[in-house]
mmCIF file of C-alpha atoms in Angstrom:
data_model
loop_
_atom_site.group_PDB
_atom_site.id
_atom_site.type_symbol
_atom_site.label_atom_id
_atom_site.label_comp_id
_atom_site.label_asym_id
_atom_site.label_seq_id
_atom_site.Cartn_x
_atom_site.Cartn_y
_atom_site.Cartn_z
ATOM 1 C CA MET J 1 -5.107 81.495 29.778
ATOM 2 C CA ASN J 2 -5.166 77.984 30.832
ATOM 3 C CA ASN J 3 -3.607 74.928 28.892
ATOM 4 C CA ARG J 4 -6.850 74.123 27.237
ATOM 5 C CA GLU J 5 -7.096 77.617 25.972
ATOM 6 C CA ARG J 6 -3.729 77.859 24.886
ATOM 7 C CA THR J 7 -4.054 74.715 22.646
ATOM 8 C CA ARG J 8 -7.026 75.185 21.478
ATOM 9 C CA ALA J 9 -5.927 78.423 20.412
ATOM 10 C CA ILE J 10 -2.678 77.729 18.879
ATOM 11 C CA LEU J 11 -3.924 74.719 16.708
ATOM 12 C CA ASN J 12 -6.701 77.327 15.241
ATOM 13 C CA TYR J 13 -3.856 79.794 14.397
ATOM 14 C CA GLU J 14 -5.167 82.108 16.976
ATOM 15 C CA LYS J 15 -3.354 84.338 19.739
ATOM 16 C CA ALA J 16 -2.249 82.563 22.774
ATOM 17 C CA ASP J 17 -0.314 83.931 25.927
ATOM 18 C CA ARG J 18 2.583 81.522 25.738
ATOM 19 C CA ILE J 19 3.437 77.999 24.115
ATOM 20 C CA PRO J 20 2.168 75.083 26.624
ATOM 21 C CA VAL J 21 5.362 72.573 27.637
ATOM 22 C CA VAL J 22 3.840 69.227 26.589
ATOM 23 C CA HIS J 23 5.586 65.781 26.898
ATOM 24 C CA PHE J 24 4.126 62.320 25.774
ATOM 25 C CA GLY J 25 5.368 60.157 28.755
ATOM 26 C CA PHE J 26 8.511 58.054 29.387
ATOM 27 C CA TRP J 27 9.937 54.755 29.290
ATOM 28 C CA ASP J 28 8.995 52.691 32.571
ATOM 29 C CA GLU J 29 12.697 52.457 33.545
ATOM 30 C CA CYS J 30 12.891 56.053 34.319
ATOM 31 C CA TYR J 31 10.848 55.817 37.376
ATOM 32 C CA ALA J 32 13.544 53.446 38.980
ATOM 33 C CA LEU J 33 16.265 55.632 37.492
ATOM 34 C CA PHE J 34 15.241 58.904 38.986
ATOM 35 C CA GLU J 35 14.344 57.295 42.315
ATOM 36 C CA ALA J 36 17.645 55.513 42.577
ATOM 37 C CA GLN J 37 19.129 59.026 41.649
ATOM 38 C CA GLY J 38 17.222 60.980 44.140
ATOM 39 C CA HIS J 39 15.159 63.207 41.985
ATOM 40 C CA ILE J 40 11.800 61.615 43.219
ATOM 41 C CA PRO J 41 10.700 60.614 46.544
ATOM 42 C CA VAL J 42 9.243 57.115 47.267
ATOM 43 C CA MET J 43 6.633 57.728 50.250
ATOM 44 C CA LYS J 44 4.625 55.102 52.444
ATOM 45 C CA ASN J 45 1.133 54.419 51.873
ATOM 46 C CA GLU J 46 -1.256 53.842 55.257
ATOM 47 C CA ASP J 47 -0.475 50.122 54.825
ATOM 48 C CA GLY J 48 3.405 50.716 54.891
ATOM 49 C CA THR J 49 3.943 49.759 51.289
ATOM 50 C CA ASP J 50 5.948 51.898 48.957
ATOM 51 C CA ARG J 51 4.129 54.663 47.272
ATOM 52 C CA HIS J 52 5.628 55.664 43.928
ATOM 53 C CA LEU J 53 4.682 59.181 42.055
ATOM 54 C CA THR J 54 2.523 59.003 39.055
ATOM 55 C CA GLU J 55 3.485 60.036 35.768
ATOM 56 C CA ARG J 56 1.793 63.100 36.297
ATOM 57 C CA GLU J 57 3.275 64.089 39.711
ATOM 58 C CA VAL J 58 6.546 63.177 37.856
ATOM 59 C CA PHE J 59 6.411 65.406 34.996
ATOM 60 C CA GLY J 60 4.887 68.230 37.251
ATOM 61 C CA LEU J 61 8.116 67.942 39.204
ATOM 62 C CA LEU J 62 9.996 68.413 35.701
ATOM 63 C CA GLY J 63 8.042 71.723 34.996
ATOM 64 C CA PHE J 64 5.736 70.088 32.045
ATOM 65 C CA ASP J 65 2.239 71.325 31.678
ATOM 66 C CA PHE J 66 0.303 68.260 30.134
ATOM 67 C CA GLY J 67 0.721 65.164 28.402
ATOM 68 C CA TRP J 68 -0.836 64.864 24.862
ATOM 69 C CA GLY J 69 -1.695 61.352 25.627
ATOM 70 C CA SER J 70 -4.103 61.854 28.335
ATOM 71 C CA ILE J 71 -7.450 61.203 26.471
ATOM 72 C CA THR J 72 -10.556 59.093 26.981
ATOM 73 C CA GLY J 73 -11.236 56.210 24.564
ATOM 74 C CA ALA J 74 -13.339 53.252 24.055
ATOM 75 C CA ASN J 75 -12.037 49.604 23.851
ATOM 76 C CA ASN J 76 -11.249 49.193 20.080
ATOM 77 C CA GLY J 77 -9.308 46.082 20.118
ATOM 78 C CA LEU J 78 -10.247 42.373 20.870
ATOM 79 C CA LEU J 79 -12.826 41.736 23.617
ATOM 80 C CA PRO J 80 -11.629 39.468 25.040
ATOM 81 C CA CYS J 81 -8.143 39.300 24.476
ATOM 82 C CA PHE J 82 -6.195 36.027 23.557
ATOM 83 C CA GLU J 83 -5.066 34.584 26.815
ATOM 84 C CA THR J 84 -1.449 35.160 27.254
ATOM 85 C CA LYS J 85 0.826 32.034 27.657
ATOM 86 C CA VAL J 86 3.899 30.417 27.183
ATOM 87 C CA VAL J 87 4.379 28.524 24.433
ATOM 88 C CA LYS J 88 8.073 27.258 24.258
ATOM 89 C CA GLU J 89 10.910 28.016 26.722
ATOM 90 C CA PHE J 90 14.583 27.858 25.844
ATOM 91 C CA PRO J 91 17.694 27.186 27.752
ATOM 92 C CA ASP J 92 18.816 30.517 27.802
ATOM 93 C CA GLY J 93 15.677 32.041 29.373
ATOM 94 C CA GLY J 94 14.182 33.067 25.945
ATOM 95 C CA ARG J 95 10.441 32.242 25.671
ATOM 96 C CA HIS J 96 7.810 31.838 22.669
ATOM 97 C CA ILE J 97 4.668 33.627 24.011
ATOM 98 C CA LEU J 98 1.301 33.776 22.530
ATOM 99 C CA ASN J 99 0.345 37.464 23.282
ATOM 100 C CA SER J 100 -3.093 39.164 23.519
ATOM 101 C CA ASN J 101 -3.320 39.718 19.983
ATOM 102 C CA GLY J 102 -2.913 36.234 19.136
ATOM 103 C CA VAL J 103 0.924 36.694 18.112
ATOM 104 C CA THR J 104 3.685 34.360 19.303
ATOM 105 C CA VAL J 105 6.364 36.620 19.980
ATOM 106 C CA TRP J 106 10.388 35.836 21.109
ATOM 107 C CA GLN J 107 11.090 37.337 24.427
ATOM 108 C CA LYS J 108 14.627 37.264 25.641
ATOM 109 C CA PRO J 109 15.820 38.061 28.813
ATOM 110 C CA GLY J 110 17.100 41.222 29.720
ATOM 111 C CA LYS J 111 15.617 42.905 26.341
ATOM 112 C CA THR J 112 12.921 45.598 26.917
ATOM 113 C CA SER J 113 12.532 46.171 22.949
ATOM 114 C CA ILE J 114 9.667 45.091 20.721
ATOM 115 C CA PRO J 115 10.238 41.433 20.776
ATOM 116 C CA ALA J 116 10.492 39.357 17.316
ATOM 117 C CA GLU J 117 7.141 37.916 15.955
ATOM 118 C CA ILE J 118 7.423 34.129 15.226
ATOM 119 C CA SER J 119 3.796 33.442 13.794
ATOM 120 C CA HIS J 120 0.288 34.891 13.800
ATOM 121 C CA THR J 121 -3.167 33.425 14.597
ATOM 122 C CA LEU J 122 -4.944 35.590 11.959
ATOM 123 C CA VAL J 123 -4.004 34.240 8.332
ATOM 124 C CA ASP J 124 -6.934 33.818 6.433
ATOM 125 C CA ARG J 125 -10.875 34.169 6.422
ATOM 126 C CA GLU J 126 -11.051 30.978 8.587
ATOM 127 C CA SER J 127 -9.042 32.220 11.403
ATOM 128 C CA TRP J 128 -10.497 35.843 11.167
ATOM 129 C CA GLU J 129 -14.382 34.287 11.501
ATOM 130 C CA LYS J 130 -13.287 31.737 14.217
ATOM 131 C CA GLU J 131 -10.816 33.838 16.249
ATOM 132 C CA PHE J 132 -11.342 37.376 15.470
ATOM 133 C CA LEU J 133 -14.541 38.346 14.487
ATOM 134 C CA PRO J 134 -16.510 37.115 17.683
ATOM 135 C CA ARG J 135 -14.222 39.248 19.698
ATOM 136 C CA LEU J 136 -14.991 42.252 17.957
ATOM 137 C CA ARG J 137 -18.661 42.468 18.446
ATOM 138 C CA PRO J 138 -20.118 45.852 19.565
ATOM 139 C CA GLY J 139 -21.546 46.318 22.679
ATOM 140 C CA PRO J 140 -21.572 48.664 26.229
ATOM 141 C CA ASP J 141 -18.748 46.650 27.490
ATOM 142 C CA ARG J 142 -16.414 48.381 25.186
ATOM 143 C CA TYR J 143 -17.370 51.934 26.219
ATOM 144 C CA PRO J 144 -16.058 53.865 29.471
ATOM 145 C CA LYS J 145 -18.890 54.196 32.245
ATOM 146 C CA LEU J 146 -19.251 58.065 32.094
ATOM 147 C CA SER J 147 -21.347 59.335 34.702
ATOM 148 C CA PRO J 148 -22.935 62.680 34.418
ATOM 149 C CA GLU J 149 -20.495 63.827 37.427
ATOM 150 C CA THR J 150 -17.543 62.189 35.429
ATOM 151 C CA VAL J 151 -18.602 63.980 31.925
ATOM 152 C CA ARG J 152 -18.792 67.140 33.931
ATOM 153 C CA ARG J 153 -15.432 66.642 35.243
ATOM 154 C CA ILE J 154 -13.946 65.971 31.969
ATOM 155 C CA ASN J 155 -15.558 68.848 30.090
ATOM 156 C CA SER J 156 -14.504 71.367 33.037
ATOM 157 C CA SER J 157 -10.646 70.319 32.644
ATOM 158 C CA THR J 158 -8.317 73.081 32.408
ATOM 159 C CA ASP J 159 -5.959 70.915 30.249
ATOM 160 C CA PRO J 160 -6.680 69.988 26.702
ATOM 161 C CA VAL J 161 -9.664 67.195 26.410
ATOM 162 C CA GLY J 162 -8.938 64.615 23.757
ATOM 163 C CA VAL J 163 -10.940 61.187 22.713
ATOM 164 C CA HIS J 164 -9.195 58.331 21.278
ATOM 165 C CA CYS J 165 -10.535 57.357 18.001
ATOM 166 C CA GLY J 166 -8.664 53.978 17.574
ATOM 167 C CA SER J 167 -6.711 52.555 14.719
ATOM 168 C CA LEU J 168 -7.834 52.050 11.452
ATOM 169 C CA TYR J 169 -4.748 49.870 10.020
ATOM 170 C CA GLY J 170 -2.091 49.734 12.772
ATOM 171 C CA THR J 171 -4.312 47.267 14.882
ATOM 172 C CA PHE J 172 -4.591 44.909 11.839
ATOM 173 C CA ARG J 173 -0.961 45.299 11.221
ATOM 174 C CA ASP J 174 -0.478 44.428 15.011
ATOM 175 C CA TRP J 175 -2.813 41.264 14.472
ATOM 176 C CA ALA J 176 -1.432 39.684 11.241
ATOM 177 C CA GLY J 177 2.127 41.447 10.931
ATOM 178 C CA PHE J 178 3.405 43.143 7.967
ATOM 179 C CA THR J 179 4.028 40.139 6.237
ATOM 180 C CA GLY J 180 0.741 38.824 7.110
ATOM 181 C CA THR J 181 -1.319 41.834 5.960
ATOM 182 C CA CYS J 182 0.465 42.067 2.414
ATOM 183 C CA TYR J 183 -0.606 38.111 2.025
ATOM 184 C CA ILE J 184 -4.373 38.825 3.123
ATOM 185 C CA LEU J 185 -4.554 41.697 0.529
ATOM 186 C CA ALA J 186 -2.880 39.659 -2.258
ATOM 187 C CA ASP J 187 -4.855 36.263 -1.516
ATOM 188 C CA ASP J 188 -8.344 37.525 -0.291
ATOM 189 C CA GLU J 189 -8.748 41.238 -0.990
ATOM 190 C CA GLU J 190 -12.446 41.205 -0.025
ATOM 191 C CA LEU J 191 -10.981 39.725 3.591
ATOM 192 C CA PHE J 192 -8.900 42.423 3.734
ATOM 193 C CA GLY J 193 -11.508 45.267 3.278
ATOM 194 C CA GLU J 194 -13.602 43.463 5.533
ATOM 195 C CA ILE J 195 -11.362 43.445 8.204
ATOM 196 C CA LEU J 196 -10.869 47.267 7.864
ATOM 197 C CA ARG J 197 -14.458 48.004 7.625
ATOM 198 C CA THR J 198 -14.867 46.317 10.942
ATOM 199 C CA LEU J 199 -12.216 48.350 12.590
ATOM 200 C CA ALA J 200 -13.701 51.375 11.204
ATOM 201 C CA ASP J 201 -17.106 50.724 12.405
ATOM 202 C CA ILE J 202 -15.750 49.869 16.002
ATOM 203 C CA CYS J 203 -13.827 52.854 16.034
ATOM 204 C CA TYR J 204 -16.628 54.921 15.030
ATOM 205 C CA ASP J 205 -19.031 53.163 17.705
ATOM 206 C CA GLY J 206 -16.494 54.142 20.380
ATOM 207 C CA VAL J 207 -16.381 57.837 19.722
ATOM 208 C CA LYS J 208 -19.804 57.851 19.125
ATOM 209 C CA ALA J 209 -20.767 56.415 22.608
ATOM 210 C CA ILE J 210 -18.205 59.008 24.137
ATOM 211 C CA LEU J 211 -19.812 61.797 22.494
ATOM 212 C CA ASP J 212 -23.421 60.728 23.258
ATOM 213 C CA ALA J 213 -22.528 60.524 26.971
ATOM 214 C CA GLY J 214 -21.952 64.451 26.663
ATOM 215 C CA VAL J 215 -18.117 64.773 26.406
ATOM 216 C CA ARG J 216 -16.915 67.694 24.346
ATOM 217 C CA PRO J 217 -13.427 66.983 23.433
ATOM 218 C CA ASP J 218 -10.869 69.540 21.902
ATOM 219 C CA PHE J 219 -9.377 67.233 19.859
ATOM 220 C CA GLY J 220 -9.687 63.574 18.350
ATOM 221 C CA HIS J 221 -6.559 61.116 18.131
ATOM 222 C CA PHE J 222 -5.928 58.305 16.381
ATOM 223 C CA TRP J 223 -2.873 55.871 16.553
ATOM 224 C CA GLU J 224 -1.497 53.894 13.698
ATOM 225 C CA ASP J 225 2.376 53.425 13.744
ATOM 226 C CA ILE J 226 2.622 52.113 10.177
ATOM 227 C CA CYS J 227 5.450 53.683 9.022
ATOM 228 C CA PHE J 228 9.243 52.901 9.235
ATOM 229 C CA LYS J 229 12.522 55.249 8.650
ATOM 230 C CA ASN J 230 11.981 55.001 4.836
ATOM 231 C CA GLY J 231 8.183 55.335 4.558
ATOM 232 C CA PRO J 232 4.779 53.349 5.143
ATOM 233 C CA LEU J 233 4.196 49.675 5.903
ATOM 234 C CA VAL J 234 1.467 49.825 3.368
ATOM 235 C CA ASN J 235 0.948 51.077 -0.263
ATOM 236 C CA PRO J 236 -0.494 54.406 -0.053
ATOM 237 C CA ALA J 237 -3.071 54.053 -2.872
ATOM 238 C CA VAL J 238 -4.617 50.830 -0.857
ATOM 239 C CA PHE J 239 -4.530 52.738 2.524
ATOM 240 C CA ASP J 240 -6.364 55.718 0.746
ATOM 241 C CA GLU J 241 -8.969 53.525 -0.439
ATOM 242 C CA TYR J 242 -9.638 51.334 2.484
ATOM 243 C CA CYS J 243 -9.202 53.578 5.128
ATOM 244 C CA GLY J 244 -9.854 57.041 3.772
ATOM 245 C CA PRO J 245 -13.614 56.700 4.149
ATOM 246 C CA GLY J 246 -13.659 55.442 7.776
ATOM 247 C CA TYR J 247 -11.356 58.491 8.951
ATOM 248 C CA ALA J 248 -13.684 60.934 7.131
ATOM 249 C CA ARG J 249 -16.806 59.230 8.666
ATOM 250 C CA ILE J 250 -15.021 59.571 12.157
ATOM 251 C CA THR J 251 -13.585 63.017 11.828
ATOM 252 C CA GLY J 252 -17.122 64.198 10.346
ATOM 253 C CA LEU J 253 -18.884 62.810 13.542
ATOM 254 C CA LEU J 254 -16.425 64.970 15.587
ATOM 255 C CA LYS J 255 -16.895 68.137 13.442
ATOM 256 C CA GLU J 256 -20.815 67.799 14.156
ATOM 257 C CA HIS J 257 -19.891 67.910 18.095
ATOM 258 C CA GLY J 258 -17.717 70.982 17.587
ATOM 259 C CA CYS J 259 -14.479 69.243 17.374
ATOM 260 C CA SER J 260 -12.370 70.194 14.377
ATOM 261 C CA ILE J 261 -9.102 69.189 15.705
ATOM 262 C CA CYS J 262 -7.886 65.632 14.755
ATOM 263 C CA SER J 263 -4.573 64.555 15.531
ATOM 264 C CA LEU J 264 -3.049 61.396 14.531
ATOM 265 C CA ASP J 265 0.098 59.261 16.236
ATOM 266 C CA CYS J 266 2.398 57.782 13.556
ATOM 267 C CA ASP J 267 5.732 56.905 13.992
ATOM 268 C CA GLY J 268 8.418 57.001 11.037
ATOM 269 C CA CYS J 269 8.604 58.553 7.972
ATOM 270 C CA ILE J 270 4.848 59.373 7.143
ATOM 271 C CA ASP J 271 5.257 61.918 4.199
ATOM 272 C CA SER J 272 3.166 59.563 1.605
ATOM 273 C CA LEU J 273 0.386 59.230 3.896
ATOM 274 C CA ILE J 274 -0.170 62.613 4.767
ATOM 275 C CA PRO J 275 -2.699 63.229 1.817
ATOM 276 C CA THR J 276 -4.801 60.667 2.767
ATOM 277 C CA TRP J 277 -5.133 62.140 6.451
ATOM 278 C CA LEU J 278 -5.677 65.668 5.540
ATOM 279 C CA GLU J 279 -8.293 64.790 2.859
ATOM 280 C CA ASN J 280 -10.070 62.924 5.417
ATOM 281 C CA GLY J 281 -10.041 65.510 8.319
ATOM 282 C CA VAL J 282 -6.960 64.202 10.240
ATOM 283 C CA ASN J 283 -5.141 67.393 10.270
ATOM 284 C CA THR J 284 -2.551 67.582 13.127
ATOM 285 C CA MET J 285 0.403 65.194 13.077
ATOM 286 C CA PHE J 286 2.039 63.751 15.883
ATOM 287 C CA PRO J 287 4.710 62.988 17.099
ATOM 288 C CA ILE J 288 6.794 64.061 14.219
ATOM 289 C CA GLU J 289 9.826 61.844 14.779
ATOM 290 C CA VAL J 290 13.066 63.802 13.839
ATOM 291 C CA GLY J 291 14.622 60.328 13.744
ATOM 292 C CA THR J 292 17.229 59.680 10.862
ATOM 293 C CA TRP J 293 15.352 61.295 8.582
ATOM 294 C CA ASN J 294 14.953 64.650 10.194
ATOM 295 C CA ALA J 295 11.366 64.740 10.126
ATOM 296 C CA SER J 296 9.872 68.397 10.481
ATOM 297 C CA ILE J 297 6.572 70.249 10.227
ATOM 298 C CA GLY J 298 8.354 72.902 7.949
ATOM 299 C CA PRO J 299 8.305 71.408 4.780
ATOM 300 C CA TRP J 300 4.779 69.897 5.273
ATOM 301 C CA ARG J 301 3.490 73.469 6.111
ATOM 302 C CA GLN J 302 5.073 74.386 2.824
ATOM 303 C CA LYS J 303 3.518 71.883 0.961
ATOM 304 C CA TYR J 304 0.116 71.620 2.486
ATOM 305 C CA GLY J 305 -0.344 75.102 4.384
ATOM 306 C CA ARG J 306 -2.219 76.113 7.238
ATOM 307 C CA ALA J 307 -4.404 72.885 6.811
ATOM 308 C CA LEU J 308 -1.737 71.124 8.383
ATOM 309 C CA ARG J 309 -0.990 71.528 12.045
ATOM 310 C CA GLY J 310 1.803 69.328 14.270
ATOM 311 C CA VAL J 311 2.119 68.351 18.066
ATOM 312 C CA GLY J 312 5.728 66.854 18.654
ATOM 313 C CA GLY J 313 8.953 67.167 16.593
ATOM 314 C CA MET J 314 11.358 67.794 19.532
ATOM 315 C CA ASP J 315 14.314 65.624 19.467
ATOM 316 C CA LYS J 316 14.079 63.947 22.770
ATOM 317 C CA ARG J 317 17.899 62.766 22.268
ATOM 318 C CA VAL J 318 19.359 65.975 23.591
ATOM 319 C CA PHE J 319 18.019 65.275 27.139
ATOM 320 C CA ALA J 320 20.845 62.696 26.963
ATOM 321 C CA MET J 321 23.444 65.027 25.935
ATOM 322 C CA ASP J 322 23.985 68.893 27.656
ATOM 323 C CA TYR J 323 22.582 72.098 28.119
ATOM 324 C CA ALA J 324 24.091 73.305 24.650
ATOM 325 C CA ALA J 325 22.442 70.723 22.804
ATOM 326 C CA VAL J 326 19.291 71.633 24.622
ATOM 327 C CA ASP J 327 19.629 75.409 23.777
ATOM 328 C CA ALA J 328 20.263 74.402 19.937
ATOM 329 C CA GLU J 329 17.130 72.293 19.845
ATOM 330 C CA ILE J 330 15.227 75.211 20.915
ATOM 331 C CA GLU J 331 16.634 77.442 18.521
ATOM 332 C CA ARG J 332 15.784 75.014 15.845
ATOM 333 C CA LEU J 333 12.082 74.681 16.943
ATOM 334 C CA ARG J 334 11.874 78.765 16.933
ATOM 335 C CA PRO J 335 10.869 79.516 13.698
ATOM 336 C CA LEU J 336 8.608 76.386 13.443
ATOM 337 C CA VAL J 337 6.853 77.745 16.315
ATOM 338 C CA GLU J 338 6.322 81.172 14.805
ATOM 339 C CA MET J 339 4.579 79.559 11.819
ATOM 340 C CA GLY J 340 1.775 78.836 14.256
ATOM 341 C CA GLY J 341 -0.523 75.767 14.425
ATOM 342 C CA PHE J 342 2.492 73.897 16.078
ATOM 343 C CA ILE J 343 3.307 72.718 19.406
ATOM 344 C CA PRO J 344 6.755 71.216 20.344
ATOM 345 C CA CYS J 345 6.585 67.860 22.265
ATOM 346 C CA PRO J 346 9.406 65.398 22.552
ATOM 347 C CA ASP J 347 8.990 63.188 19.763
ATOM 348 C CA HIS J 348 8.260 60.114 21.604
ATOM 349 C CA ARG J 349 8.506 58.879 25.184
ATOM 350 C CA ILE J 350 11.406 60.056 26.923
ATOM 351 C CA PRO J 351 14.129 57.417 27.438
ATOM 352 C CA PRO J 352 16.053 56.238 30.464
ATOM 353 C CA ASP J 353 19.483 57.698 29.163
ATOM 354 C CA ALA J 354 17.795 61.163 29.707
ATOM 355 C CA LYS J 355 19.362 63.471 32.284
ATOM 356 C CA TRP J 356 17.060 64.832 34.845
ATOM 357 C CA ASP J 357 18.695 68.186 34.886
ATOM 358 C CA ASN J 358 18.649 68.420 31.190
ATOM 359 C CA ILE J 359 14.933 68.064 31.278
ATOM 360 C CA LEU J 360 14.413 70.613 33.811
ATOM 361 C CA TYR J 361 16.485 72.881 31.946
ATOM 362 C CA TYR J 362 14.295 72.442 28.592
ATOM 363 C CA THR J 363 11.010 73.320 30.330
ATOM 364 C CA ASP J 364 12.682 76.070 32.067
ATOM 365 C CA LYS J 365 14.333 77.617 28.881
ATOM 366 C CA PHE J 366 11.093 76.541 26.829
ATOM 367 C CA ARG J 367 9.152 78.924 29.250
ATOM 368 C CA LYS J 368 11.517 81.626 28.685
ATOM 369 C CA VAL J 369 11.826 81.471 24.959
ATOM 370 C CA PHE J 370 8.079 80.783 24.150
ATOM 371 C CA GLY J 371 6.384 82.553 26.998
#
């Protein structure tokens, strides 16, 4: 079996020869770190400039089969984006920067974490209609150029083929901020609904354009990131009312084209939003962050049965530890894999404190245990 056949079989509770070894990328800082440690080479291009290995090449050296984020998608965001510019500079080198989402953020020198949000362009109907709605028009510029040759190449892949379905709430949160979305709901519920319907329409059109071009995906994939360690950043009842229909429409379109697996990337404690996703055709949770709240597919499977699948749930923190920690993590995953419908994957991008040898040990041990 190839990786595509394995993945489809596992997520449909069918037999597979082994579990694929899946990753979700790593922090950019890892490239320089692994190069400095001598684990990956830097070669020369024909013009004499350095050629750094691609993510696919690096993860091939580490023993992974494929990355879950390798998917085809349309532009579901602002078109054009806001022009990024410096708004204010500080003596310590910090800066207030207007980013591509129209959000002013505070960037501090030497910090690589998510910057603090200072202010937002999207605050009411006037800003929505003046600055955002004109950037959300449908049109061919949003869709990837998929020639018949490209479509044939995608469809003949031996790795799983995914189509990105966009975001029905997370993008709105990115534009207005957590507090801003709450104010818009309280001050102008009609506008709140209009924004989310507009996003759903753009996402639907993008998926339809890719399917109409002839791509036949194995799974659809949404992105949200609308939860934190204690729960969601949106009232579950509000989320169900305003976003549920959008999910159902897009997953229904995928099913019409033979694609019944729909995964969704949401960090944090997602438990109270799972019912909306499952009821509207999103049946595969990702990345199932272990985190401080010990997320696991196990309790969800007990509650929802085989309707719920999963990709993720592997505690990436063990890569910074030792072989014994890796062994313990694989043993923790063993009964979850045996339930079926679950493919372990590091529960987010591998951070720069990961040790190269630990990752190699993990991929080798994973094949021996689940092969």
